[in-house]
Amino acid sequence: MTHLTYIIAAYGVFAVIAVWFSATSWTRMTHARKRLAAIDPRASR
Amino acid sequence: MTRKRRRLVLVLACGAGIGSAAALALSAFSDSVAFFVSPSEIAAKAPPPGRSFRLGGLVAQGSLTRLLDGGRPAATFRVTDGRATVTVHYVGILPDLFREGQGVVALGEIAPDGSFRAEDVLAKHDEAYMPKEVADALKKSGHWNPAAGPPPPASTWNTLGTGATGTGATGGAASLANSAKAGG
Amino acid sequence: MDASTAFAPPVKPPSGGGRNLHRFANPGRFLRLSGRVLPFVALPGLVLTLAGLVWGLLFAPADWQQGDAVRIMYVHVPAAWLASAGYAALAACSLSSLVWRHPLADLAALEIGPVGAGATALCLATGSLWGKPMWGAWWVWDARLTSVLVLFFLYLGHIALTRAFDDPARGARAGAILALVGAVDLPIIKFSVDWWNTLHQPATITLTGAPTMYLGMLWPLFLSALGMTLGFVAIVLARTRAAVMERRLRTLLATRARQEAGQEAGQEAGQEAGGIA
């Protein structure tokens, strides 16, 4: 494969950004749901 | 409801104002927004010698000569936009995409002899994306000379060269020739 | 207490044409609906993105001039599309917040901002990684690249502005105005390659003509663009859900604290709320 370092760098940047946004949004959502359920079970759903 | 209508009108009016302001500003500065000047623009109004600017156009077919300048790679080629042509001298390594028929942008200045001395050459890629097999098939069938201009419409080559083998490519070229015959 | 009283601004029954928009304005309904939709967006997004990228990286043909560097396109083009589309969504949220006072639009705009900035950063980074070997330069100040860089700064400005005020409503208002003013950059980005001469190539895929791209490259590009768009939507949905729940949590805690201060009752609940806050 030609230009392999550039290709790896590009896909690497994508992987870092995609995983970071997915992981933070997911943990934020589950965290908020758990805290809400702990305070008021009716409000969390 | 009327308040909402009023806010909507206000926002739309502001949008129209900002839009036209931006359009005016951009058309006023159109020359400085342009990334390069074409050979015919230079022919019409040559920049003063010694002032650095970018020259853009296609590398003319058959104009490229590669040579050595004190051990360093150098090149002479002509840049054209179809109406005017400028000869360019460059000492340095040309980018991967550089070839005859390809768009280039060269940074440099006009020398006293009227040619262009480039300090830096960038290759401009066109909007066509095709595998090597398809390009070879088009070239072999005589439908396209890459040094002479852009490729034919995609509808004629999207059916070519699905196989990565030479037979696939020649088969594609044959089918293209057949379809051209049938069409004509 | 009833959870529905906890939502700060009370949703009045709207009249006329606004009714359809406001059907999804109720945060409780948004949470139920988005919770149901989210897996059907996130999962196809993941699968399609992976399929498109693996296809593009390993099975699509190399370009006759660019060689394998063309594979950067399968990340760069969807990122560029999402940078613009995300900003359009941000502007749409800002419009419905300023004009119709849609109660969820501010939260959605707040959450779209960072994700859109991420897509724009990805677009700029991958473009640079393609430009170095192909053009011969990491960066040039042509109209396309500069207008996308301006878009990135607009995103950053929106992120900073919406979070700069103590009163979130004022921050949202200021951010909405910035987002709408900045929307003028979107047509500039789109048409920069047609209006001015640029180093960046013009559009390959247009509404008017056939794409000037080999079909074996177009398909993986289409898959990864679709997948990344769904992924973008899923991330924004998840973040907006989190924001709605966090706001509900703050309101609940504040109401509870007020009640306790008034009645001086319930040591147990007070410890709980204090421990969590």
mmCIF file of C-alpha atoms in Angstrom, chain B residues 6-168:
data_model
loop_
_atom_site.group_PDB
_atom_site.id
_atom_site.type_symbol
_atom_site.label_atom_id
_atom_site.label_comp_id
_atom_site.label_asym_id
_atom_site.label_seq_id
_atom_site.Cartn_x
_atom_site.Cartn_y
_atom_site.Cartn_z
ATOM 1 C CA ARG B 6 -42.575 39.190 14.281
ATOM 2 C CA ARG B 7 -39.506 37.336 15.581
ATOM 3 C CA LEU B 8 -39.413 35.220 12.418
ATOM 4 C CA VAL B 9 -39.535 38.303 10.204
ATOM 5 C CA LEU B 10 -36.827 39.951 12.301
ATOM 6 C CA VAL B 11 -34.539 36.914 12.053
ATOM 7 C CA LEU B 12 -35.149 36.597 8.311
ATOM 8 C CA ALA B 13 -34.452 40.299 7.775
ATOM 9 C CA CYS B 14 -31.189 40.049 9.727
ATOM 10 C CA GLY B 15 -30.295 36.961 7.690
ATOM 11 C CA ALA B 16 -30.917 38.788 4.424
ATOM 12 C CA GLY B 17 -28.805 41.708 5.625
ATOM 13 C CA ILE B 18 -25.901 39.528 6.722
ATOM 14 C CA GLY B 19 -26.126 37.425 3.572
ATOM 15 C CA SER B 20 -25.994 40.403 1.231
ATOM 16 C CA ALA B 21 -23.207 42.017 3.264
ATOM 17 C CA ALA B 22 -21.158 38.829 2.982
ATOM 18 C CA ALA B 23 -21.904 38.567 -0.742
ATOM 19 C CA LEU B 24 -20.816 42.177 -1.312
ATOM 20 C CA ALA B 25 -17.653 41.759 0.728
ATOM 21 C CA LEU B 26 -16.690 38.534 -1.031
ATOM 22 C CA SER B 27 -17.323 39.906 -4.520
ATOM 23 C CA ALA B 28 -15.323 43.035 -3.643
ATOM 24 C CA PHE B 29 -12.367 40.950 -2.473
ATOM 25 C CA SER B 30 -12.831 38.342 -5.171
ATOM 26 C CA ASP B 31 -9.320 38.855 -6.519
ATOM 27 C CA SER B 32 -7.649 38.199 -3.192
ATOM 28 C CA VAL B 33 -9.922 35.220 -2.500
ATOM 29 C CA ALA B 34 -8.685 33.587 -5.705
ATOM 30 C CA PHE B 35 -5.874 31.189 -4.919
ATOM 31 C CA PHE B 36 -4.001 31.661 -8.185
ATOM 32 C CA VAL B 37 -3.996 33.685 -11.416
ATOM 33 C CA SER B 38 -4.312 32.051 -14.827
ATOM 34 C CA PRO B 39 -1.906 32.539 -17.778
ATOM 35 C CA SER B 40 -4.502 34.600 -19.681
ATOM 36 C CA GLU B 41 -4.885 36.944 -16.684
ATOM 37 C CA ILE B 42 -1.101 37.409 -16.753
ATOM 38 C CA ALA B 43 -1.230 38.040 -20.517
ATOM 39 C CA ALA B 44 -3.893 40.696 -19.971
ATOM 40 C CA LYS B 45 -2.240 42.397 -16.987
ATOM 41 C CA ALA B 46 1.188 41.138 -15.998
ATOM 42 C CA PRO B 47 2.126 41.445 -12.300
ATOM 43 C CA PRO B 48 5.208 43.635 -11.722
ATOM 44 C CA PRO B 49 8.496 41.701 -11.836
ATOM 45 C CA GLY B 50 9.817 40.777 -8.409
ATOM 46 C CA ARG B 51 6.316 40.411 -6.897
ATOM 47 C CA SER B 52 5.570 36.877 -5.780
ATOM 48 C CA PHE B 53 2.231 35.304 -6.748
ATOM 49 C CA ARG B 54 0.666 31.959 -7.603
ATOM 50 C CA LEU B 55 0.247 30.818 -11.191
ATOM 51 C CA GLY B 56 -2.318 28.100 -11.928
ATOM 52 C CA GLY B 57 -3.330 26.072 -14.964
ATOM 53 C CA LEU B 58 -2.764 22.796 -16.749
ATOM 54 C CA VAL B 59 0.677 21.450 -17.631
ATOM 55 C CA ALA B 60 0.742 21.629 -21.434
ATOM 56 C CA GLN B 61 1.041 18.351 -23.325
ATOM 57 C CA GLY B 62 4.605 17.536 -24.353
ATOM 58 C CA SER B 63 6.110 20.530 -22.589
ATOM 59 C CA LEU B 64 7.776 18.872 -19.600
ATOM 60 C CA THR B 65 11.540 18.488 -19.608
ATOM 61 C CA ARG B 66 13.221 17.189 -16.486
ATOM 62 C CA LEU B 67 16.863 18.171 -16.021
ATOM 63 C CA LEU B 68 19.504 18.569 -13.356
ATOM 64 C CA ASP B 69 20.483 21.957 -11.950
ATOM 65 C CA GLY B 70 23.771 21.615 -10.082
ATOM 66 C CA GLY B 71 22.907 18.080 -9.009
ATOM 67 C CA ARG B 72 19.364 18.963 -7.941
ATOM 68 C CA PRO B 73 16.308 17.831 -9.921
ATOM 69 C CA ALA B 74 14.798 20.622 -11.987
ATOM 70 C CA ALA B 75 12.017 20.930 -14.507
ATOM 71 C CA THR B 76 10.809 23.204 -17.254
ATOM 72 C CA PHE B 77 7.208 23.043 -18.405
ATOM 73 C CA ARG B 78 4.488 25.247 -19.826
ATOM 74 C CA VAL B 79 1.330 26.113 -17.912
ATOM 75 C CA THR B 80 -1.720 26.828 -20.052
ATOM 76 C CA ASP B 81 -5.399 27.665 -19.613
ATOM 77 C CA GLY B 82 -6.226 27.102 -23.270
ATOM 78 C CA ARG B 83 -5.852 30.760 -24.287
ATOM 79 C CA ALA B 84 -2.423 31.741 -22.992
ATOM 80 C CA THR B 85 0.706 29.896 -21.929
ATOM 81 C CA VAL B 86 3.506 30.670 -19.472
ATOM 82 C CA THR B 87 6.824 28.843 -19.328
ATOM 83 C CA VAL B 88 7.809 27.763 -15.815
ATOM 84 C CA HIS B 89 11.254 26.914 -14.445
ATOM 85 C CA TYR B 90 11.443 25.026 -11.176
ATOM 86 C CA VAL B 91 14.309 23.599 -9.173
ATOM 87 C CA GLY B 92 13.184 20.981 -6.673
ATOM 88 C CA ILE B 93 11.154 17.802 -6.368
ATOM 89 C CA LEU B 94 7.767 17.809 -8.119
ATOM 90 C CA PRO B 95 4.794 16.371 -6.186
ATOM 91 C CA ASP B 96 3.533 12.820 -6.842
ATOM 92 C CA LEU B 97 0.506 13.908 -8.852
ATOM 93 C CA PHE B 98 2.506 16.112 -11.233
ATOM 94 C CA ARG B 99 2.128 15.084 -14.888
ATOM 95 C CA GLU B 100 1.297 16.571 -18.273
ATOM 96 C CA GLY B 101 -2.407 17.438 -18.486
ATOM 97 C CA GLN B 102 -2.621 17.797 -14.692
ATOM 98 C CA GLY B 103 -3.553 21.037 -12.934
ATOM 99 C CA VAL B 104 -0.698 22.746 -11.081
ATOM 100 C CA VAL B 105 -0.295 25.814 -8.898
ATOM 101 C CA ALA B 106 3.193 27.331 -8.828
ATOM 102 C CA LEU B 107 4.359 30.014 -6.390
ATOM 103 C CA GLY B 108 7.016 32.354 -7.722
ATOM 104 C CA GLU B 109 7.614 35.459 -9.776
ATOM 105 C CA ILE B 110 7.994 36.643 -13.377
ATOM 106 C CA ALA B 111 11.649 36.727 -14.481
ATOM 107 C CA PRO B 112 12.949 39.532 -16.751
ATOM 108 C CA ASP B 113 12.762 37.179 -19.761
ATOM 109 C CA GLY B 114 9.016 36.754 -19.249
ATOM 110 C CA SER B 115 9.156 33.207 -17.904
ATOM 111 C CA PHE B 116 7.979 32.194 -14.433
ATOM 112 C CA ARG B 117 10.518 31.213 -11.768
ATOM 113 C CA ALA B 118 8.742 28.855 -9.337
ATOM 114 C CA GLU B 119 9.907 28.401 -5.743
ATOM 115 C CA ASP B 120 7.194 25.879 -5.001
ATOM 116 C CA VAL B 121 4.934 23.703 -7.148
ATOM 117 C CA LEU B 122 1.669 22.152 -5.918
ATOM 118 C CA ALA B 123 -0.294 19.565 -7.897
ATOM 119 C CA LYS B 124 -4.017 20.139 -8.214
ATOM 120 C CA HIS B 125 -6.146 17.036 -8.245
ATOM 121 C CA ASP B 126 -9.241 16.913 -10.445
ATOM 122 C CA GLU B 127 -12.649 15.625 -9.368
ATOM 123 C CA ALA B 128 -12.321 12.270 -11.183
ATOM 124 C CA TYR B 129 -11.593 9.117 -9.180
ATOM 125 C CA MET B 130 -10.885 5.933 -11.105
ATOM 126 C CA PRO B 131 -8.835 2.747 -10.627
ATOM 127 C CA LYS B 132 -5.732 2.112 -12.671
ATOM 128 C CA GLU B 133 -7.469 -0.592 -14.728
ATOM 129 C CA VAL B 134 -10.143 1.840 -15.884
ATOM 130 C CA ALA B 135 -7.607 4.543 -16.726
ATOM 131 C CA ASP B 136 -5.541 2.012 -18.691
ATOM 132 C CA ALA B 137 -8.619 0.730 -20.522
ATOM 133 C CA LEU B 138 -9.658 4.255 -21.482
ATOM 134 C CA LYS B 139 -6.155 5.088 -22.659
ATOM 135 C CA LYS B 140 -5.783 1.841 -24.607
ATOM 136 C CA SER B 141 -9.135 2.238 -26.333
ATOM 137 C CA GLY B 142 -8.141 5.727 -27.414
ATOM 138 C CA HIS B 143 -11.025 7.378 -25.572
ATOM 139 C CA TRP B 144 -8.791 9.434 -23.360
ATOM 140 C CA ASN B 145 -5.328 10.939 -23.444
ATOM 141 C CA PRO B 146 -4.588 12.080 -19.879
ATOM 142 C CA ALA B 147 -2.002 14.587 -21.126
ATOM 143 C CA ALA B 148 -4.594 16.269 -23.326
ATOM 144 C CA GLY B 149 -7.486 16.846 -20.944
ATOM 145 C CA PRO B 150 -10.088 15.542 -18.503
ATOM 146 C CA PRO B 151 -11.518 12.008 -18.815
ATOM 147 C CA PRO B 152 -14.767 11.276 -20.690
ATOM 148 C CA PRO B 153 -18.045 11.224 -18.695
ATOM 149 C CA ALA B 154 -18.214 8.681 -15.897
ATOM 150 C CA SER B 155 -21.148 6.853 -17.487
ATOM 151 C CA THR B 156 -18.757 5.535 -20.150
ATOM 152 C CA TRP B 157 -16.172 4.164 -17.730
ATOM 153 C CA ASN B 158 -18.112 3.058 -14.680
ATOM 154 C CA THR B 159 -18.747 -0.305 -16.284
ATOM 155 C CA LEU B 160 -15.054 -0.908 -17.014
ATOM 156 C CA GLY B 161 -12.297 -2.808 -15.317
ATOM 157 C CA THR B 162 -14.116 -4.477 -12.440
ATOM 158 C CA GLY B 163 -11.501 -7.233 -12.439
ATOM 159 C CA ALA B 164 -8.004 -6.306 -11.286
ATOM 160 C CA THR B 165 -6.499 -8.426 -14.045
ATOM 161 C CA GLY B 166 -5.247 -7.377 -17.443
ATOM 162 C CA THR B 167 -7.855 -9.478 -19.229
ATOM 163 C CA GLY B 168 -10.609 -7.708 -17.335
#
